[in-house]
mmCIF file of C-alpha atoms and ligand atoms in Angstrom:
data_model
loop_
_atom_site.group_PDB
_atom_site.id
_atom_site.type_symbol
_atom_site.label_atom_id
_atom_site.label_comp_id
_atom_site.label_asym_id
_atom_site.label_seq_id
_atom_site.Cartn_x
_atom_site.Cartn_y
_atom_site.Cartn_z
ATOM 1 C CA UNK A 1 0.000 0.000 0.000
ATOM 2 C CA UNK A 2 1.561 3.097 -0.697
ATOM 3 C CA UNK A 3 -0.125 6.998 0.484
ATOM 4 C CA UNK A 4 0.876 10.037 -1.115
ATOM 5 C CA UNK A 5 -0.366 13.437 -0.153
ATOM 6 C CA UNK A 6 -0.495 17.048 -1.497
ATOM 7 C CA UNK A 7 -1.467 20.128 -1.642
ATOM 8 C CA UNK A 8 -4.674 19.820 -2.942
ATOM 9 C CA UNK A 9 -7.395 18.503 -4.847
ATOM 10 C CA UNK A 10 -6.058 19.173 -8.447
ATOM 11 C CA UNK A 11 -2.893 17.993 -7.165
ATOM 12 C CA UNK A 12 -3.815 14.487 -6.294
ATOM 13 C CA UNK A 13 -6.470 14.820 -8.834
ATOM 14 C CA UNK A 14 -2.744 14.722 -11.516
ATOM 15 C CA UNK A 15 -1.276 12.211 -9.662
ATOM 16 C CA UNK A 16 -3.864 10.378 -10.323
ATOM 17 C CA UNK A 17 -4.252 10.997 -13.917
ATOM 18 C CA UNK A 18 -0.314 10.505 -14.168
ATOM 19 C CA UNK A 19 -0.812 6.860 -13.096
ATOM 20 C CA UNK A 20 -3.661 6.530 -15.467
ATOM 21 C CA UNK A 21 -1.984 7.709 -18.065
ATOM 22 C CA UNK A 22 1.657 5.784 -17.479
ATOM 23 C CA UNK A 23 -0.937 2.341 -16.984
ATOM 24 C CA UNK A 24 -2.187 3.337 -20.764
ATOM 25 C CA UNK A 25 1.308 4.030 -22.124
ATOM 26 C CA UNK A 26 2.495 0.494 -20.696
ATOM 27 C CA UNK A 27 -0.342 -1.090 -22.348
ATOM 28 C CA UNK A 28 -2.378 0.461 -24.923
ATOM 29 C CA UNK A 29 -5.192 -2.000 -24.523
ATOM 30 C CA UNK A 30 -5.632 -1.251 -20.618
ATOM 31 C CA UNK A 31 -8.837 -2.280 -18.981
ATOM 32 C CA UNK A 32 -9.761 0.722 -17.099
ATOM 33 C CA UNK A 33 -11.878 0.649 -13.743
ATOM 34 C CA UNK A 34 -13.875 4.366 -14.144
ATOM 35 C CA UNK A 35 -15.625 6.519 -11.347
ATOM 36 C CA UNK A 36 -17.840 9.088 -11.139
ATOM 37 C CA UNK A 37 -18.526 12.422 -8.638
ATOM 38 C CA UNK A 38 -16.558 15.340 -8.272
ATOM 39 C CA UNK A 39 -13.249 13.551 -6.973
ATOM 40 C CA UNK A 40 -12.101 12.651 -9.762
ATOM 41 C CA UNK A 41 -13.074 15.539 -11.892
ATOM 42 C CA UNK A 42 -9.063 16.995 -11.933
ATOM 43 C CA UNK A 43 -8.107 13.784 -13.092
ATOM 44 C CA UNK A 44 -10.289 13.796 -16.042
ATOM 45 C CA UNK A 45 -9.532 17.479 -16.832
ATOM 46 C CA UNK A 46 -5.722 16.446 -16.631
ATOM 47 C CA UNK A 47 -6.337 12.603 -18.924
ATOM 48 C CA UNK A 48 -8.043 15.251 -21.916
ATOM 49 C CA UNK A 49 -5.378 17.756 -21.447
ATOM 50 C CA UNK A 50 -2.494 15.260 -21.882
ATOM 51 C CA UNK A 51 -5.086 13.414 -24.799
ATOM 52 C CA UNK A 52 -5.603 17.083 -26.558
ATOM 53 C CA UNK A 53 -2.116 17.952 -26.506
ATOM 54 C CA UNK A 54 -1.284 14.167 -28.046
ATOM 55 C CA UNK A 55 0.744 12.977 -25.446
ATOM 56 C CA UNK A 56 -2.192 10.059 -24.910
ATOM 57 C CA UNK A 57 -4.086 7.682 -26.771
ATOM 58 C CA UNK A 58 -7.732 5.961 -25.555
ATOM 59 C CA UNK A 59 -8.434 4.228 -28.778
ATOM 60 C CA UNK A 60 -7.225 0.986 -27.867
ATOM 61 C CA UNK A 61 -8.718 1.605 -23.948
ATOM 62 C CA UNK A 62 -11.539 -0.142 -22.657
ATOM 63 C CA UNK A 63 -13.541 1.281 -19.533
ATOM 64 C CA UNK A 64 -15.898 -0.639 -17.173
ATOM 65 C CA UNK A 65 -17.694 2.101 -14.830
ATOM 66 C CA UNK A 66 -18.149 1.546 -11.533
ATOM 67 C CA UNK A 67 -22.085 2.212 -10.705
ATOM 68 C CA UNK A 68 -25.137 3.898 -11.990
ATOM 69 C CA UNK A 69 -28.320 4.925 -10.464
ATOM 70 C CA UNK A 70 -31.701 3.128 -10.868
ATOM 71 C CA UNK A 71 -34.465 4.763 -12.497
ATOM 72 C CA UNK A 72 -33.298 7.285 -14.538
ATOM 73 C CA UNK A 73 -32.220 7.485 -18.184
ATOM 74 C CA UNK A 74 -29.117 7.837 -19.808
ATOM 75 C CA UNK A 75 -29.524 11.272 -21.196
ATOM 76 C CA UNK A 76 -30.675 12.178 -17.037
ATOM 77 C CA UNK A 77 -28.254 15.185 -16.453
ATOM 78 C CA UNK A 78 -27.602 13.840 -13.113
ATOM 79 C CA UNK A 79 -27.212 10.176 -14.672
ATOM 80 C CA UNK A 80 -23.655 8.672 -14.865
ATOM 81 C CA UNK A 81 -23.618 7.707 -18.236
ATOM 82 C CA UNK A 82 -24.420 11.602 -18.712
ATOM 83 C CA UNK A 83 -21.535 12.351 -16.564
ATOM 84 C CA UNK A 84 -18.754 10.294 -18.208
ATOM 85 C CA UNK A 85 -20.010 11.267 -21.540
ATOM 86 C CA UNK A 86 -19.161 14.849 -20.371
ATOM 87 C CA UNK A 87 -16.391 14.799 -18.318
ATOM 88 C CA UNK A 88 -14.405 12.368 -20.003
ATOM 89 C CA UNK A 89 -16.124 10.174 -22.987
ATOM 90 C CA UNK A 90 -16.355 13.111 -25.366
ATOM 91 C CA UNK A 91 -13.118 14.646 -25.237
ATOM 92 C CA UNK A 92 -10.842 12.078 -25.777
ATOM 93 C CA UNK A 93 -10.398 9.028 -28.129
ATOM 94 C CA UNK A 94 -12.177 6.160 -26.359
ATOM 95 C CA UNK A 95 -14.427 4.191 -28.581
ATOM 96 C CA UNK A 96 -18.319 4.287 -27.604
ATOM 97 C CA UNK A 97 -18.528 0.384 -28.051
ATOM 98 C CA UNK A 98 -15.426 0.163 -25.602
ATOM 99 C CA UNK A 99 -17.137 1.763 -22.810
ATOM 100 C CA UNK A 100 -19.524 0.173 -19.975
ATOM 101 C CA UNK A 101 -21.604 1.653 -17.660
ATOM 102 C CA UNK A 102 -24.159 -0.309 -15.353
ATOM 103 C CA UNK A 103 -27.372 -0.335 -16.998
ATOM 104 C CA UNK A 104 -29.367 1.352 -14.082
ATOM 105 C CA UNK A 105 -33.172 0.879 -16.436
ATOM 106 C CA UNK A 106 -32.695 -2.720 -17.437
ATOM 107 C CA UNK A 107 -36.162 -4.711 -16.811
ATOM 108 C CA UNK A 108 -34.042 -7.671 -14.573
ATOM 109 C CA UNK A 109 -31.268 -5.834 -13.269
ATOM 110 C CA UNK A 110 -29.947 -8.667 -11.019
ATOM 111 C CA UNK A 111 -29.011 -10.679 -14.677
ATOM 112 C CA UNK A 112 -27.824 -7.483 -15.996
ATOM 113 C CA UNK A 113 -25.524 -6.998 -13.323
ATOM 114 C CA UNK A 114 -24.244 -10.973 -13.711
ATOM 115 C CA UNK A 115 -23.718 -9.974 -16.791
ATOM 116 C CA UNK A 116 -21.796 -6.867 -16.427
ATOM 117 C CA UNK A 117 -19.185 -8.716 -13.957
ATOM 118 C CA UNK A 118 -18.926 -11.303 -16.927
ATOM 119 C CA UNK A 119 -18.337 -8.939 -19.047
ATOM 120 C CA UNK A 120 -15.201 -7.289 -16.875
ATOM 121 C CA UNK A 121 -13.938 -11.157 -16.613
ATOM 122 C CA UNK A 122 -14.241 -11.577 -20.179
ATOM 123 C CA UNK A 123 -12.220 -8.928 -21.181
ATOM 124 C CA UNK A 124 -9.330 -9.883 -19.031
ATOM 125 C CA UNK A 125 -9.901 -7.906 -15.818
ATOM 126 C CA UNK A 126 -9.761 -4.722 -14.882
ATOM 127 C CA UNK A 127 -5.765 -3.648 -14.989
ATOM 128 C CA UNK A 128 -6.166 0.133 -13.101
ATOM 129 C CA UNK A 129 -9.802 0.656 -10.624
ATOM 130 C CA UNK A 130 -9.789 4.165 -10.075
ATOM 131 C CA UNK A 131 -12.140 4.818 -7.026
ATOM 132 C CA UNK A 132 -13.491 8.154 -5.075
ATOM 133 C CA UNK A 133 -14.706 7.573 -1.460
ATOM 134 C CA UNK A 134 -17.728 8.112 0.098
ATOM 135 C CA UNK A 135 -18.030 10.000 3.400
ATOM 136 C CA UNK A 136 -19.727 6.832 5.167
ATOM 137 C CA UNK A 137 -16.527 4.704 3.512
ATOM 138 C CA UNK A 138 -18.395 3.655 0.823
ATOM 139 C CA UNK A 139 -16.352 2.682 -2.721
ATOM 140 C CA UNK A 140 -18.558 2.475 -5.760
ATOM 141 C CA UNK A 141 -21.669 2.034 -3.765
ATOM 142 C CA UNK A 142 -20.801 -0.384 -1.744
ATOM 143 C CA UNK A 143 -22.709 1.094 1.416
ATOM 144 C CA UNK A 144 -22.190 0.514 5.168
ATOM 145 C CA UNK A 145 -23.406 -3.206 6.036
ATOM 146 C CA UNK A 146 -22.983 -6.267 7.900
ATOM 147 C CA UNK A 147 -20.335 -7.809 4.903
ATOM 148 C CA UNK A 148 -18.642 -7.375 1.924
ATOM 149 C CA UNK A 149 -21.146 -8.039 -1.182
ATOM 150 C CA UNK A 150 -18.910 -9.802 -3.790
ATOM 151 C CA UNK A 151 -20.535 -9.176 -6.894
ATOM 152 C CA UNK A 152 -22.324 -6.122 -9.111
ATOM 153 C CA UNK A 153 -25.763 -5.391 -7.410
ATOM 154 C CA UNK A 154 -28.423 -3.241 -6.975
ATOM 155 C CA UNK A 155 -27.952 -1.449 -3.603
ATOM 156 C CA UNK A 156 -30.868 1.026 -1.581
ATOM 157 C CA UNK A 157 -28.273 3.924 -0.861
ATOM 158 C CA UNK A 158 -27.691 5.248 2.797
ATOM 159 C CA UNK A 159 -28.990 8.215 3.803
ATOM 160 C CA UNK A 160 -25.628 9.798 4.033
ATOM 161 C CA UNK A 161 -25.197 9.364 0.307
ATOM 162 C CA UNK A 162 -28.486 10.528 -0.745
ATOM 163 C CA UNK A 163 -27.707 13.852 1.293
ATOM 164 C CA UNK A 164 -24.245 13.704 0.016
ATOM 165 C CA UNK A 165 -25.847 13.667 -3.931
ATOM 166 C CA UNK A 166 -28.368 15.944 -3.198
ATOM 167 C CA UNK A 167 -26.308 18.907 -4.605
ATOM 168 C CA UNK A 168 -26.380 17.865 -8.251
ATOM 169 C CA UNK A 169 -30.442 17.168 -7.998
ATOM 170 C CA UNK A 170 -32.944 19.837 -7.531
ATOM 171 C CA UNK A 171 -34.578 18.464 -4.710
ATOM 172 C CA UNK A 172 -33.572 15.488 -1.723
ATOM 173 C CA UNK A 173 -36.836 13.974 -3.261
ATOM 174 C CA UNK A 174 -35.629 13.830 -6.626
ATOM 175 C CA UNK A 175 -32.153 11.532 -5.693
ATOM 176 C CA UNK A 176 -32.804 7.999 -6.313
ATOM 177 C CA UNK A 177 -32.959 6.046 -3.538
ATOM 178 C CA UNK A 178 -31.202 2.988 -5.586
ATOM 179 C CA UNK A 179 -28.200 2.325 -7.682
ATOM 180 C CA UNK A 180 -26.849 -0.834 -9.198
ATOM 181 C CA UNK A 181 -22.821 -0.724 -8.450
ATOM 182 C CA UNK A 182 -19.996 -3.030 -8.788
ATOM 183 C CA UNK A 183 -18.990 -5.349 -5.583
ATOM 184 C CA UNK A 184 -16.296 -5.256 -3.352
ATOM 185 C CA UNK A 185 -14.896 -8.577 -5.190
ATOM 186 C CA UNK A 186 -15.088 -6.954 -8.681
ATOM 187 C CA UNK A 187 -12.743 -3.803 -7.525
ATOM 188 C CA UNK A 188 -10.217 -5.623 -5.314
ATOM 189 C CA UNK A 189 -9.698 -8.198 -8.186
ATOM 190 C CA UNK A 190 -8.504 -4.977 -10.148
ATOM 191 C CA UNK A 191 -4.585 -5.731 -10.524
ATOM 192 C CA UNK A 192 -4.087 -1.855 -9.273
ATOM 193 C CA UNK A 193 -6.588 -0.076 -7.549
ATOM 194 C CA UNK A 194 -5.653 4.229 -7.249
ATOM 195 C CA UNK A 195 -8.307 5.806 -3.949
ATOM 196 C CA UNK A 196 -8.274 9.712 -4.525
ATOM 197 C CA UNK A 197 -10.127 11.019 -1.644
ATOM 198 C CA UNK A 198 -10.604 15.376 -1.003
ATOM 199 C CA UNK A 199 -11.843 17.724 1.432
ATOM 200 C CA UNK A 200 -12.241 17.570 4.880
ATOM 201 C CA UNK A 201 -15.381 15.592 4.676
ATOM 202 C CA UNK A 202 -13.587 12.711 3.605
ATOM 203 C CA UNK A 203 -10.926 12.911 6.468
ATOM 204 C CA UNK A 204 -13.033 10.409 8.783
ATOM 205 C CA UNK A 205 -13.383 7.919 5.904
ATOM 206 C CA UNK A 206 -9.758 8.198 5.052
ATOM 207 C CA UNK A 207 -8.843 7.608 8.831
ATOM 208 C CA UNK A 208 -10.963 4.154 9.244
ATOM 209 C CA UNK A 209 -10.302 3.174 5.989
ATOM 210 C CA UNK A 210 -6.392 3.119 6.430
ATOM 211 C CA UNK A 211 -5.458 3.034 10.748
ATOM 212 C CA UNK A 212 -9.031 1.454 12.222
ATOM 213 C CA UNK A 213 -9.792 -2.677 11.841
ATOM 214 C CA UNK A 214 -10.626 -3.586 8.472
ATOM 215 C CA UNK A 215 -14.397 -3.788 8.645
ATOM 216 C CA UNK A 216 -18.013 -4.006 6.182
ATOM 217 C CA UNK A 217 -18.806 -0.647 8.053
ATOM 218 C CA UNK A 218 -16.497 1.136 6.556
ATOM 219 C CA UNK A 219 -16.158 -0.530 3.203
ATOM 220 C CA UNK A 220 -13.094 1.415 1.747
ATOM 221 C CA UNK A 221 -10.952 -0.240 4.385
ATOM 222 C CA UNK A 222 -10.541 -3.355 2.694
ATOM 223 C CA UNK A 223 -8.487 -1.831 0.212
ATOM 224 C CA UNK A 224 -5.618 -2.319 2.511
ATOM 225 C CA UNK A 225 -5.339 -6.048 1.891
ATOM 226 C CA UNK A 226 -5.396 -5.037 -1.712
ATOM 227 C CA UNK A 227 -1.329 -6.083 -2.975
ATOM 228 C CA UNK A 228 -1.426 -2.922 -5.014
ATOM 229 C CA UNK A 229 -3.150 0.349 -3.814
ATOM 230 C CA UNK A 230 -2.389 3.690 -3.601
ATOM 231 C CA UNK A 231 -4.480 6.621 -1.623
ATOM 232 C CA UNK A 232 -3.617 9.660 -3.298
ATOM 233 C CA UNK A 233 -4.732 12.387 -0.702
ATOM 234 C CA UNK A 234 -5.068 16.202 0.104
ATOM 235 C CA UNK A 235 -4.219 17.865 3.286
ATOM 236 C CA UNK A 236 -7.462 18.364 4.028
ATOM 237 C CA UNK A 237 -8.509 14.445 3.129
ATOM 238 C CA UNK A 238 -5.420 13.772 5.198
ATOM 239 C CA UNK A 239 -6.225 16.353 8.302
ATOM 240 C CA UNK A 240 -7.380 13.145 10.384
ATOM 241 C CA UNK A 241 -4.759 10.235 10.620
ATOM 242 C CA UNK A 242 -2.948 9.805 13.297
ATOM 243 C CA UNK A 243 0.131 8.531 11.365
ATOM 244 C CA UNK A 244 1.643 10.168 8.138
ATOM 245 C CA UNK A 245 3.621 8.085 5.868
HETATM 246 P P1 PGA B 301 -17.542 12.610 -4.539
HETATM 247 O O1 PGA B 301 -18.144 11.150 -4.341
HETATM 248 O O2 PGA B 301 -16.312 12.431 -5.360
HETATM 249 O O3 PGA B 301 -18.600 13.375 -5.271
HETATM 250 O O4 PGA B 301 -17.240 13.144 -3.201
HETATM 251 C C1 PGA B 301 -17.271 10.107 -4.049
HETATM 252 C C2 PGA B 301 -18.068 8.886 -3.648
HETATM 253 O O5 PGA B 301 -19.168 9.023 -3.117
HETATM 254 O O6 PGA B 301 -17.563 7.773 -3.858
#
């Protein structure tokens, strides 16, 4: 496990895309692990900037997201599909029909999600995860619980995420209440797995996730039996542990 902290947000936010980018350089054909929210916004800002200025090539890259809400479309503004198309998908060289996203609308959504693990094993695994964290621990939305759910699944989300998301809907009522996200088995089988976490909100996560007992309740903290992680932190992310690398 390896922890490396800055500055700030956009800071770790380039770290990360550095190691995204030297994982794509290495191998062209890299199975990437993609998240959504505003962690890893920088990241994506950095990945188009180093694509736009031709340093970096997606068309051989394939991406497996890691969740999606239930119940609303595609073309939702708030929807992740919506999201990656924007942030990332559109301004860079990825090809559409190498890009997955949970389907959050399909009519059995317990065989879609089978399918969408089957789909990560059948293209070889997924070489880099990247991952934000959520403020309750979460990772993808893998929500506080008694275990660790192994496989993609449709989860009812906490109410501390549902507050968290509030700010991109335009009312509590409108965030849906369910999402379908990929399982704690699915991410630590990535082969590397890169945690950005920002802000002080996250500094509690961070600090059970990496120096308290490796436990369901806070989700994130399995990552440290992962053989190849990295938590690429802010100050303010960092503000809370009691020891520093
Ligand atoms: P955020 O979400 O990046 O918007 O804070 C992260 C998460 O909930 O996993």
């Amino acid at each position: 496990m390896q922890i490396h902290i800055f500055r700030d947000a956009q800071l770790a936010g380039r770290a990360a895309a550095t190691l995204i980018a030297a994982q794509l350089l290495r191998k062209p054909d890299s199975i990437l692990g993609l998240a959504t929210g505003s962690t890893p916004i920088p990241a994506y800002e950095t990945l188009i900037d180093m694509h736009q200025t031709g340093m970096l090539d997606f068309s051989q890259a394939v991406s497996f997201n890691l969740d999606e809400y239930v119940g609303i479309s595609p073309e939702h503004p708030c929807s992740y599909h919506h999201f990656m198309q924007e942030q990332l998908f559109a301004q860079v060289n990825i090809r559409p029909e190498n890009v997955h996203i949970p389907d959050g609308n399909a009519p059995d959504l317990t065989a879609a999600a089978k399918a969408y693990d089957a789909a990560i094993l059948q293209a070889g695994g997924i070489d880099l995860q990247l991952l934000g964290i959520g403020r309750n621990g979460h990772i993808g939305f893998n929500e506080p619980g008694e275990h660790f759910v192994y496989g993609c699944h449709k989860v009812a989300l906490s109410q501390s995420t549902i507050q968290a998301n509030r700010r991109f809907f335009e009312t509590e009522a409108d965030v849906p209440r369910y999402a379908v996200s990929l399982g704690i088995g699915s991410i630590m089988q990535a082969r590397q797995v890169l945690l950005v976490a920002t802000g002080s909100d996250k500094a509690e996560a961070v600090r059970r996730a990496l120096e308290e007992d490796v436990s369901p309740q806070w989700q994130a903290s399995i990552l440290r039996t992962h053989p190849d992680v990295v938590f690429l932190l802010d100050e303010a992310a960092a503000g809370k542990l009691r020891h520093r690398p």
